[in-house]
Coordinates of C-alpha atoms in Angstrom, one line a residue:
X1 CA 137.9 92.9 107.4
X2 CA 135.8 91.0 109.6
X3 CA 136.6 87.9 110.4
X4 CA 133.9 85.0 111.0
X5 CA 134.3 80.9 110.4
X6 CA 134.0 79.3 107.0
X7 CA 131.4 77.4 108.2
X8 CA 129.5 80.0 109.0
X9 CA 130.4 82.3 106.0
X10 CA 129.3 79.1 103.5
X11 CA 126.3 78.7 105.4
X12 CA 125.0 82.0 105.0
X13 CA 125.7 82.2 101.1
X14 CA 124.1 79.0 100.8
X15 CA 120.6 81.1 102.6
X16 CA 121.9 84.0 99.9
X17 CA 121.4 81.1 96.9
X18 CA 118.2 79.9 97.9
X19 CA 116.6 83.2 98.5
X20 CA 117.9 84.3 95.1
X21 CA 116.8 81.6 93.3
X22 CA 115.0 82.5 90.0
X23 CA 115.8 86.2 90.6
X24 CA 119.2 87.0 90.3
X25 CA 121.1 86.0 87.4
X26 CA 121.7 82.1 86.7
X27 CA 125.4 82.4 86.2
X28 CA 126.4 84.0 89.0
X29 CA 124.3 81.5 91.1
X30 CA 126.5 78.9 89.3
X31 CA 129.8 80.2 90.4
X32 CA 127.7 80.8 94.0
X33 CA 127.2 77.0 94.0
X34 CA 130.3 75.9 92.8
X35 CA 132.1 77.9 95.3
X36 CA 129.9 76.4 98.2
X37 CA 130.3 72.6 96.5
X38 CA 134.2 72.8 96.7
X39 CA 133.8 74.4 100.3
X40 CA 132.0 71.2 101.3
X41 CA 134.4 69.3 99.5
X42 CA 137.9 71.0 100.6
X43 CA 136.6 70.9 104.0
X44 CA 136.4 67.1 104.2
X45 CA 139.5 66.5 103.2
X46 CA 142.8 66.7 104.5
X47 CA 143.1 69.8 106.9
X48 CA 147.1 68.8 107.2
X49 CA 148.2 69.5 103.6
X50 CA 148.4 72.9 101.5
X51 CA 147.7 72.8 97.9
X52 CA 149.9 74.8 96.0
X53 CA 149.8 75.2 92.2
X54 CA 152.5 76.2 89.9
X55 CA 150.5 78.1 86.9
X56 CA 152.1 79.5 83.7
X57 CA 151.7 80.1 80.2
X58 CA 154.0 77.7 77.7
X59 CA 157.5 78.9 78.2
X60 CA 157.1 80.1 81.3
X61 CA 159.9 78.1 82.8
X62 CA 156.7 76.6 85.5
X63 CA 158.1 73.1 85.3
X64 CA 161.8 74.1 85.9
X65 CA 160.3 76.5 88.7
X66 CA 158.9 73.6 90.1
X67 CA 161.9 71.5 89.4
X68 CA 163.8 73.9 91.7
X69 CA 161.4 74.2 94.6
X70 CA 161.4 70.3 94.5
X71 CA 165.0 70.4 95.1
X72 CA 164.9 67.6 92.5
X73 CA 164.0 67.0 88.6
X74 CA 160.5 65.8 88.8
X75 CA 158.6 67.2 86.0
X76 CA 160.1 67.4 82.4
X77 CA 160.6 70.7 80.8
X78 CA 159.3 70.6 77.5
X79 CA 160.3 72.6 74.9
X80 CA 157.6 71.6 71.7
X81 CA 153.7 72.8 72.4
X82 CA 151.9 71.4 74.1
X83 CA 154.2 70.9 76.8
X84 CA 153.1 70.3 80.0
X85 CA 149.6 68.0 79.3
X86 CA 148.5 66.9 83.2
X87 CA 148.9 68.3 86.5
X88 CA 151.4 66.3 88.9
X89 CA 152.6 66.8 92.5
X90 CA 155.3 66.9 94.5
X91 CA 153.6 65.9 98.1
X92 CA 155.2 66.5 101.4
X93 CA 153.3 64.4 104.3
X94 CA 151.5 61.5 104.2
X95 CA 147.5 61.1 103.9
X96 CA 147.0 63.2 100.8
X97 CA 145.6 60.3 99.2
X98 CA 141.5 61.4 99.4
X99 CA 142.9 65.2 98.3
X100 CA 144.6 64.6 95.3
X101 CA 141.7 61.7 94.5
X102 CA 139.4 65.1 94.3
X103 CA 142.0 67.4 92.5
X104 CA 142.7 64.4 89.9
X105 CA 145.9 64.2 89.7
X106 CA 147.1 60.7 89.3
X107 CA 150.8 61.4 89.3
X108 CA 152.4 62.1 92.6
X109 CA 155.8 61.9 94.0
X110 CA 156.1 61.4 98.0
X111 CA 159.2 63.9 98.9
X112 CA 161.7 62.1 101.4
X113 CA 164.4 63.6 103.8
X114 CA 167.5 61.7 102.7
X115 CA 169.0 60.5 99.5
X116 CA 166.8 58.1 97.4
X117 CA 168.8 54.9 96.1
X118 CA 168.9 54.4 92.8
X119 CA 168.0 50.9 92.6
X120 CA 164.8 51.6 94.2
X121 CA 161.6 51.4 91.8
X122 CA 159.6 54.1 91.5
X123 CA 156.1 54.3 89.1
X124 CA 154.2 56.9 88.6
X125 CA 150.1 57.0 87.9
X126 CA 149.2 56.5 91.3
X127 CA 151.9 55.3 92.9
X128 CA 154.6 57.9 94.8
X129 CA 157.8 58.2 93.5
X130 CA 160.2 59.4 96.7
X131 CA 163.1 62.1 96.5
X132 CA 164.9 63.8 98.5
X133 CA 163.3 67.2 100.6
X134 CA 164.9 70.7 100.3
X135 CA 165.9 72.3 103.3
X136 CA 162.9 74.8 104.6
X137 CA 159.9 72.3 103.7
X138 CA 159.3 69.5 106.2
X139 CA 155.9 68.2 105.6
X140 CA 151.9 69.1 105.0
X141 CA 152.7 71.2 101.1
X142 CA 151.2 69.5 97.9
X143 CA 152.8 71.2 95.1
X144 CA 150.9 71.1 92.0
X145 CA 152.8 71.7 88.2
X146 CA 149.4 72.8 86.4
X147 CA 149.0 72.2 82.4
X148 CA 149.7 75.7 80.7
X149 CA 146.9 77.9 80.5
X150 CA 147.4 79.4 77.1
X151 CA 148.3 75.7 75.5
X152 CA 146.7 74.9 72.1
X153 CA 144.9 71.9 73.8
X154 CA 141.9 72.6 75.1
X155 CA 141.4 69.6 77.4
X156 CA 145.1 70.9 78.9
X157 CA 143.3 74.6 79.6
X158 CA 140.6 73.0 81.5
X159 CA 142.6 70.5 83.3
X160 CA 144.6 74.3 84.5
X161 CA 141.6 76.0 85.0
X162 CA 139.8 72.9 87.1
X163 CA 142.8 73.0 89.1
X164 CA 143.3 76.8 89.4
X165 CA 139.9 76.8 91.2
X166 CA 140.4 74.2 93.5
X167 CA 144.5 75.3 94.8
X168 CA 144.9 76.6 98.2
X169 CA 147.4 79.1 97.1
X170 CA 148.8 80.0 93.7
X171 CA 151.8 80.5 92.4
X172 CA 151.8 82.6 88.5
X173 CA 155.1 82.0 86.5
X174 CA 155.6 84.8 84.2
X175 CA 158.6 85.6 82.0
X176 CA 160.2 88.5 80.9
X177 CA 158.8 88.1 77.3
X178 CA 154.9 87.7 78.1
X179 CA 154.4 88.8 81.6
X180 CA 152.4 92.4 80.6
X181 CA 150.1 89.5 78.4
X182 CA 146.6 91.2 78.2
X183 CA 145.1 87.2 78.3
X184 CA 147.0 86.4 81.8
X185 CA 145.6 89.6 83.2
X186 CA 142.4 90.0 82.0
X187 CA 141.4 86.1 82.1
X188 CA 142.9 85.0 85.0
X189 CA 144.1 87.4 87.2
X190 CA 141.8 90.0 87.3
X191 CA 139.2 87.0 88.3
X192 CA 141.1 86.4 91.6
X193 CA 140.7 90.4 92.6
X194 CA 140.3 90.6 96.2
X195 CA 142.0 87.5 97.0
X196 CA 146.0 88.7 97.1
X197 CA 146.9 86.5 100.2
X198 CA 146.9 83.7 98.8
X199 CA 148.4 84.8 94.8
X200 CA 151.7 85.0 94.7
X201 CA 153.4 86.3 90.7
X202 CA 157.2 85.1 90.1
X203 CA 159.0 86.5 87.0
X204 CA 161.1 83.8 86.3
X205 CA 164.3 84.2 84.2
X206 CA 165.8 87.1 85.5
X207 CA 169.0 85.9 84.7
X208 CA 168.3 86.8 80.6
X209 CA 168.1 90.5 82.3
X210 CA 170.8 92.8 84.3
X211 CA 170.1 93.3 87.7
X212 CA 168.3 96.5 86.8
X213 CA 166.2 95.8 84.4
X214 CA 165.1 92.6 86.2
X215 CA 164.2 95.0 89.0
X216 CA 162.5 97.4 87.2
X217 CA 160.4 94.7 85.1
X218 CA 159.3 93.2 88.7
X219 CA 158.3 96.8 89.5
X220 CA 156.2 97.1 86.4
X221 CA 154.9 93.4 86.9
X222 CA 153.6 94.2 90.5
X223 CA 152.0 97.5 89.1
X224 CA 150.3 95.4 86.8
X225 CA 149.4 93.3 89.6
X226 CA 147.7 95.7 91.6
X227 CA 145.5 97.0 88.5
X228 CA 144.8 93.5 88.5
X229 CA 142.8 94.1 91.8
X230 CA 145.9 92.1 93.7
X231 CA 147.0 95.2 95.9
X232 CA 148.9 93.1 98.4
X233 CA 150.1 90.0 96.4
X234 CA 153.6 89.2 96.8
X235 CA 155.9 89.5 93.5
X236 CA 159.0 87.6 93.3
X237 CA 161.8 87.6 90.6
X238 CA 163.4 84.6 90.3
X239 CA 165.5 82.2 88.2
X240 CA 164.9 78.6 88.0
X241 CA 168.1 78.2 86.2
X242 CA 170.6 79.8 88.5
X243 CA 168.4 79.4 92.1
X244 CA 168.3 83.2 92.5
X245 CA 164.7 84.2 94.3
X246 CA 164.0 80.3 94.8
X247 CA 164.9 80.0 98.5
X248 CA 162.5 83.2 99.2
X249 CA 159.9 81.3 97.2
X250 CA 160.0 78.3 98.8
X251 CA 160.4 80.0 102.3
X252 CA 157.1 81.0 101.5
X253 CA 155.5 77.9 100.9
X254 CA 157.0 76.4 103.7
X255 CA 155.2 79.0 106.0
X256 CA 152.1 78.4 104.4
X257 CA 152.4 74.5 104.7
X258 CA 153.2 75.7 108.4
X259 CA 150.5 77.6 109.2
X260 CA 147.8 75.7 107.6
X261 CA 145.5 78.8 106.7
X262 CA 145.8 78.8 102.8
X263 CA 142.6 76.7 102.2
X264 CA 140.4 78.1 104.5
X265 CA 141.7 81.6 103.5
X266 CA 141.2 80.8 99.4
X267 CA 137.8 79.4 100.3
X268 CA 136.7 82.5 102.3
X269 CA 138.0 84.8 99.5
X270 CA 136.5 83.1 97.1
X271 CA 133.3 82.7 99.3
X272 CA 133.4 86.5 99.6
X273 CA 133.8 87.6 96.0
X274 CA 130.8 85.9 95.0
X275 CA 129.3 87.1 97.7
X276 CA 130.4 90.8 97.1
X277 CA 128.8 90.5 93.5
X278 CA 125.2 89.0 94.8
X279 CA 125.3 92.1 97.3
X280 CA 125.5 94.6 94.5
X281 CA 122.7 93.2 92.5
X282 CA 120.8 92.6 95.5
X283 CA 120.8 96.8 95.8
X284 CA 119.4 98.8 98.7
X285 CA 116.8 97.6 101.5
X286 CA 113.8 98.0 100.0
X287 CA 110.3 99.9 102.4
X288 CA 108.8 96.7 104.2
X289 CA 105.7 98.5 103.8
X290 CA 103.6 100.3 101.7
X291 CA 102.2 103.9 102.2
X292 CA 98.9 104.3 103.8
X293 CA 97.8 105.8 100.8
X294 CA 98.5 103.3 98.6
X295 CA 97.4 101.2 101.1
X296 CA 94.1 102.3 101.3
X297 CA 93.8 103.5 97.4
X298 CA 94.0 99.6 97.1
X299 CA 91.2 99.3 99.8
X300 CA 88.6 101.1 97.6
X301 CA 89.4 99.6 94.8
X302 CA 89.2 96.1 95.9
X303 CA 85.5 97.3 97.6
X304 CA 84.4 98.6 94.6
X305 CA 85.6 95.3 92.7
X306 CA 84.0 93.2 95.4
X307 CA 80.9 95.5 95.0
X308 CA 81.2 96.2 99.0
X309 CA 78.8 99.7 98.4
X310 CA 76.1 97.4 96.2
X311 CA 76.0 94.6 98.9
X312 CA 76.2 96.7 101.6
X313 CA 72.9 99.0 100.9
X314 CA 71.2 96.0 99.7
X315 CA 71.5 95.0 103.2
X316 CA 69.8 97.7 104.8
X317 CA 67.2 97.6 102.1
X318 CA 66.7 93.9 102.9
X319 CA 66.9 94.7 106.9
X320 CA 64.2 97.8 106.6
X321 CA 62.2 95.2 104.4
X322 CA 62.4 92.1 106.6
X323 CA 62.1 95.1 109.6
X324 CA 58.8 96.4 107.9
X325 CA 57.6 92.5 107.3
X326 CA 57.6 91.8 111.3
X327 CA 56.6 95.0 112.8
X328 CA 54.0 96.9 109.8
X329 CA 50.1 97.0 110.0
X330 CA 49.2 93.5 109.6
X331 CA 46.7 94.6 107.3
X332 CA 49.3 95.8 104.6
X333 CA 52.4 93.8 105.1
X334 CA 50.9 91.8 102.1
X335 CA 52.6 94.9 99.7
X336 CA 55.8 94.8 100.9
X337 CA 55.9 90.9 99.9
X338 CA 55.6 92.0 96.3
X339 CA 58.8 94.1 96.6
X340 CA 61.9 91.3 95.5
X341 CA 64.3 91.1 98.2
X342 CA 67.4 92.8 97.4
X343 CA 70.0 89.9 98.9
X344 CA 68.3 87.2 97.3
X345 CA 68.8 89.2 94.0
X346 CA 72.5 89.0 94.8
X347 CA 72.8 86.0 95.8
X348 CA 73.3 86.3 99.1
X349 CA 69.9 85.4 101.1
X350 CA 71.2 82.3 104.1
X351 CA 70.3 79.6 101.8
X352 CA 71.1 76.4 103.9
X353 CA 70.4 73.3 101.3
X354 CA 72.4 75.7 98.5
X355 CA 76.3 74.9 99.2
X356 CA 77.5 72.0 101.5
X357 CA 79.1 73.4 104.5
X358 CA 82.3 71.6 102.9
X359 CA 82.7 73.3 100.1
X360 CA 82.4 77.1 100.5
X361 CA 84.6 77.4 97.6
X362 CA 81.7 77.0 95.5
X363 CA 80.2 80.0 97.0
X364 CA 79.2 82.3 94.3
X365 CA 76.8 85.0 94.5
X366 CA 74.9 87.3 92.1
X367 CA 76.4 90.1 91.5
X368 CA 76.9 92.1 87.9
X369 CA 80.0 92.0 86.4
X370 CA 82.9 95.0 87.5
X371 CA 82.3 97.8 85.1
X372 CA 85.4 97.9 82.6
X373 CA 86.1 101.6 84.5
X374 CA 86.2 99.6 87.8
X375 CA 88.7 96.8 87.0
X376 CA 91.5 98.9 85.3
X377 CA 91.0 101.0 88.5
X378 CA 91.7 97.7 90.5
X379 CA 95.0 96.8 88.3
X380 CA 96.1 100.3 88.7
X381 CA 96.0 100.2 92.5
X382 CA 97.4 96.8 92.6
X383 CA 100.3 97.9 90.2
X384 CA 101.0 101.4 92.4
X385 CA 100.7 99.3 95.4
X386 CA 103.7 96.8 94.0
X387 CA 105.8 100.1 93.0
X388 CA 105.5 101.4 96.2
X389 CA 105.8 98.4 97.8
X390 CA 109.6 97.9 95.7
X391 CA 110.7 100.8 95.7
X392 CA 114.2 101.1 95.4
X393 CA 114.2 97.6 95.0
X394 CA 117.0 95.7 92.3
X395 CA 114.7 94.8 89.2
X396 CA 114.5 90.9 89.5
X397 CA 112.6 91.0 92.9
X398 CA 110.7 94.2 90.9
X399 CA 109.7 91.8 87.7
X400 CA 109.1 88.8 90.2
X401 CA 106.6 90.6 92.4
X402 CA 105.1 92.4 89.6
X403 CA 104.7 88.8 88.4
X404 CA 103.0 87.0 91.4
X405 CA 100.8 90.4 91.8
X406 CA 99.6 89.7 88.5
X407 CA 98.9 86.1 89.1
X408 CA 97.0 87.3 92.3
X409 CA 95.2 90.2 90.0
X410 CA 93.8 87.3 87.5
X411 CA 92.5 85.5 90.2
X412 CA 91.2 88.7 91.9
X413 CA 87.4 88.0 90.5
X414 CA 86.6 85.4 91.6
X415 CA 88.1 85.3 95.1
X416 CA 86.6 88.5 95.7
X417 CA 83.0 86.7 94.6
X418 CA 83.6 84.0 97.3
X419 CA 85.0 86.3 99.8
X420 CA 81.1 88.4 99.8
X421 CA 79.3 85.3 99.0
X422 CA 80.9 83.9 102.3
X423 CA 80.7 87.2 104.5
X424 CA 78.3 86.8 107.3
X425 CA 75.3 89.5 106.3
X426 CA 72.7 88.8 109.1
X427 CA 70.4 88.2 106.9
X428 CA 68.6 85.8 108.6
X429 CA 68.8 87.7 112.2
X430 CA 65.6 89.3 113.1
X431 CA 66.3 90.8 116.4
X432 CA 64.0 90.8 119.7
X433 CA 62.1 93.8 119.5
X434 CA 60.3 92.8 116.4
X435 CA 58.7 89.7 118.2
X436 CA 57.8 92.3 120.3
X437 CA 56.2 94.4 118.0
X438 CA 54.9 91.8 115.6
X439 CA 53.0 90.3 119.1
X440 CA 51.6 94.2 120.0
X441 CA 50.6 94.7 116.2
X442 CA 48.8 91.9 116.4
X443 CA 46.7 92.0 120.0
X444 CA 46.3 95.6 118.6
X445 CA 45.0 94.3 115.2
X446 CA 42.5 92.0 117.4
X447 CA 40.8 94.4 119.2
X448 CA 39.9 96.5 116.1
X449 CA 38.3 93.1 115.2
X450 CA 36.8 93.1 118.3
X451 CA 35.3 95.8 117.8
X452 CA 33.7 95.4 114.4
X453 CA 32.9 91.9 115.4
X454 CA 30.6 93.7 118.1
X455 CA 29.7 96.5 116.1
X456 CA 28.6 94.0 113.2
X457 CA 27.0 92.0 115.6
X458 CA 25.0 94.6 116.9
X459 CA 24.1 95.9 113.4
X460 CA 22.6 92.6 112.2
X461 CA 20.6 92.1 115.3
X462 CA 18.9 95.2 114.9
X463 CA 18.3 94.8 111.1
X464 CA 16.9 91.5 111.9
X465 CA 14.8 93.4 114.5
X466 CA 16.2 90.8 117.0
X467 CA 16.7 91.5 120.8
X468 CA 19.5 94.2 121.4
X469 CA 22.9 93.2 122.8
X470 CA 24.2 95.6 125.6
X471 CA 26.0 98.0 124.4
X472 CA 28.5 99.8 126.6
X473 CA 29.2 103.1 125.8
X474 CA 32.2 105.8 126.7
X475 CA 31.3 109.4 127.5
X476 CA 33.3 111.6 125.7
X477 CA 33.3 115.3 127.0
X478 CA 31.3 116.2 129.8
X479 CA 32.1 117.0 133.3
X480 CA 35.0 114.5 133.4
X481 CA 36.4 115.8 130.7
X482 CA 36.4 119.3 132.1
X483 CA 33.8 120.6 129.7
X484 CA 30.4 121.8 130.4
X485 CA 27.2 119.2 129.7
X486 CA 26.6 115.9 129.2
X487 CA 29.0 114.9 126.9
X488 CA 28.9 112.5 123.7
X489 CA 28.3 108.4 124.2
X490 CA 30.3 106.9 121.8
X491 CA 29.9 103.3 122.0
X492 CA 32.8 100.9 122.9
X493 CA 32.8 98.3 119.9
X494 CA 33.5 101.8 118.0
X495 CA 36.5 102.7 120.3
X496 CA 38.1 99.7 120.4
X497 CA 37.9 100.0 116.2
X498 CA 39.2 103.3 116.4
X499 CA 41.5 102.6 118.7
X500 CA 43.1 99.2 117.0
X501 CA 43.9 101.2 113.6
X502 CA 45.2 104.0 115.1
X503 CA 47.8 102.3 117.3
X504 CA 48.3 99.6 114.8
X505 CA 49.1 102.4 112.5
X506 CA 51.2 104.9 115.1
X507 CA 53.2 101.3 116.2
X508 CA 54.2 100.4 112.2
X509 CA 55.4 104.2 111.8
X510 CA 57.4 104.1 115.5
X511 CA 58.5 100.4 114.3
X512 CA 59.8 102.2 110.7
X513 CA 61.9 104.9 111.9
X514 CA 63.3 101.9 114.4
X515 CA 64.1 99.9 111.6
X516 CA 65.6 102.2 109.3
X517 CA 67.9 103.3 112.4
X518 CA 68.7 99.3 112.3
X519 CA 69.0 98.7 109.2
X520 CA 72.0 101.0 109.1
X521 CA 73.6 99.4 111.8
X522 CA 73.5 96.4 110.5
X523 CA 74.8 98.0 106.8
X524 CA 77.7 99.3 109.1
X525 CA 78.5 96.0 110.7
X526 CA 78.1 94.7 106.7
X527 CA 80.4 96.4 105.5
X528 CA 82.9 96.2 108.4
X529 CA 83.0 92.6 107.4
X530 CA 83.1 92.7 103.7
X531 CA 85.9 95.1 103.9
X532 CA 87.7 92.5 106.1
X533 CA 86.8 89.9 103.7
X534 CA 88.6 91.8 101.4
X535 CA 91.6 93.0 103.4
X536 CA 91.8 89.1 103.4
X537 CA 91.8 88.5 99.7
X538 CA 94.3 91.3 99.2
X539 CA 96.4 89.6 101.7
X540 CA 96.5 86.8 99.8
X541 CA 96.3 87.3 96.3
X542 CA 98.2 91.1 96.6
X543 CA 100.5 91.9 99.9
X544 CA 101.8 88.5 101.3
X545 CA 103.1 87.9 97.1
X546 CA 104.7 91.0 96.9
X547 CA 105.8 90.9 100.8
X548 CA 107.2 87.4 100.4
X549 CA 109.4 88.8 97.7
X550 CA 110.9 92.0 99.5
X551 CA 111.1 89.6 102.4
X552 CA 113.3 87.5 100.1
X553 CA 115.3 90.1 99.2
X554 CA 116.2 91.4 102.7
X555 CA 117.1 87.7 103.5
X556 CA 118.9 87.0 100.4
X557 CA 120.6 90.3 101.0
X558 CA 121.7 90.0 104.7
X559 CA 122.8 86.6 103.9
X560 CA 125.1 87.7 101.1
X561 CA 126.4 90.6 103.4
X562 CA 127.3 88.5 106.8
X563 CA 128.9 85.7 103.7
X564 CA 131.0 89.2 102.4
X565 CA 132.1 89.8 105.8

């Protein structure tokens, strides 16, 4: 197993818990939080002591084994149920008080080398009673005698299970009658699968068996322990009555106390176990991007829902209308004013007094409500996008992503409307060539009007038989035009009128062609900006929430893998 320090493993597990909160199974996260809290608490207590818990069922001889290891009669073996009701501790070495307070073990016995005078006072309930230290154990060991895990008193079982969780090293004491008990293996040993390094199983009372039977039973117990997922756990045969195997057990505990690694190992294995469960539920890593097809389908659906094609066409038609109003023949421009402005009908015409600058969220269009078919296509596109993004992800993340996407889908109509309303469509932009053509049109019209005025004045003077105005003429044809004869004389007033009208109409026709080209370009720019606005809405309401879920999955899975390494 690749090793990382306990602090790093705990931090990784905490990150996995944060990222998986609200998504993974609640009891699993509760287990993980308890493991992390236990690691934090135990890490702040004595690292010089190794806590060894002797656990077992009623009648297994657990208290007798406790006394045999301690080398003195500390625990009082019971003969009536319930027997052991409270945990008690034998402590080798000073400084274990805070640790025992955390374990909630008030009855403590300080183990000292050498005999204790018979008249030396001893008390329990948090004070130490001194006893002789047996050979092999020097210092750094806290040996606990737990209440029976099968006690008829629920409170006793709860105390035992709490200390089983907090002990650094577990010694399960079983007897020949109940070593294969299903409750023992299913409820206590199997949940410890993968923690064989901190588990010792002792087959007690072998003095009741022949040597051959004792060895056969020990081998069968070892088989059951392996089946429980504790392959590699040490399985010993012992007799608290005769002392057989006790020295071997005491030697294991003394070695564990000297190495001072059991606490770290137990916590690391607990964290690894819960992290393995999280990794299994995190599944394989999901794709970090949707396919181009799903993304294009989403964009197209949202563009239809936002009315981008309608707005783009309105921009084109409005630009043509504005261009004709600015560059058309002045005498016919009034006809264009009779047609309604397409953008104004949609509520998209610039109006500085309509919406305060600091409240763009109040912007609204007059776009018609999307048709049911468009709404259905939008919902389908959103679901398809989510399915594509979450392909292969675990169900909790898929459901969470769908939920967040549905929330975004509910907000899409208003958000798309605001996005369209807030997009710059260049509706008020007037190109310079419009102004130039407008000036030219008025000059040409002025020429025609001047000609008409000249002709009108000449007609009135002739009608009233007044002196005639000088009438300059333009000779058309003749030698000057490369033809025979003197040609035709055309008054300049007539020339001005004809030229003004013809040139005005010709300029208007050319300007109309140019306006159509410019309108299509303006519509293309507007379409691009509208698409960008729609993409931003899609990012805010669909893509980012779904991406956040997948990123959380990736972070949770990575952190869990680190914690499980």
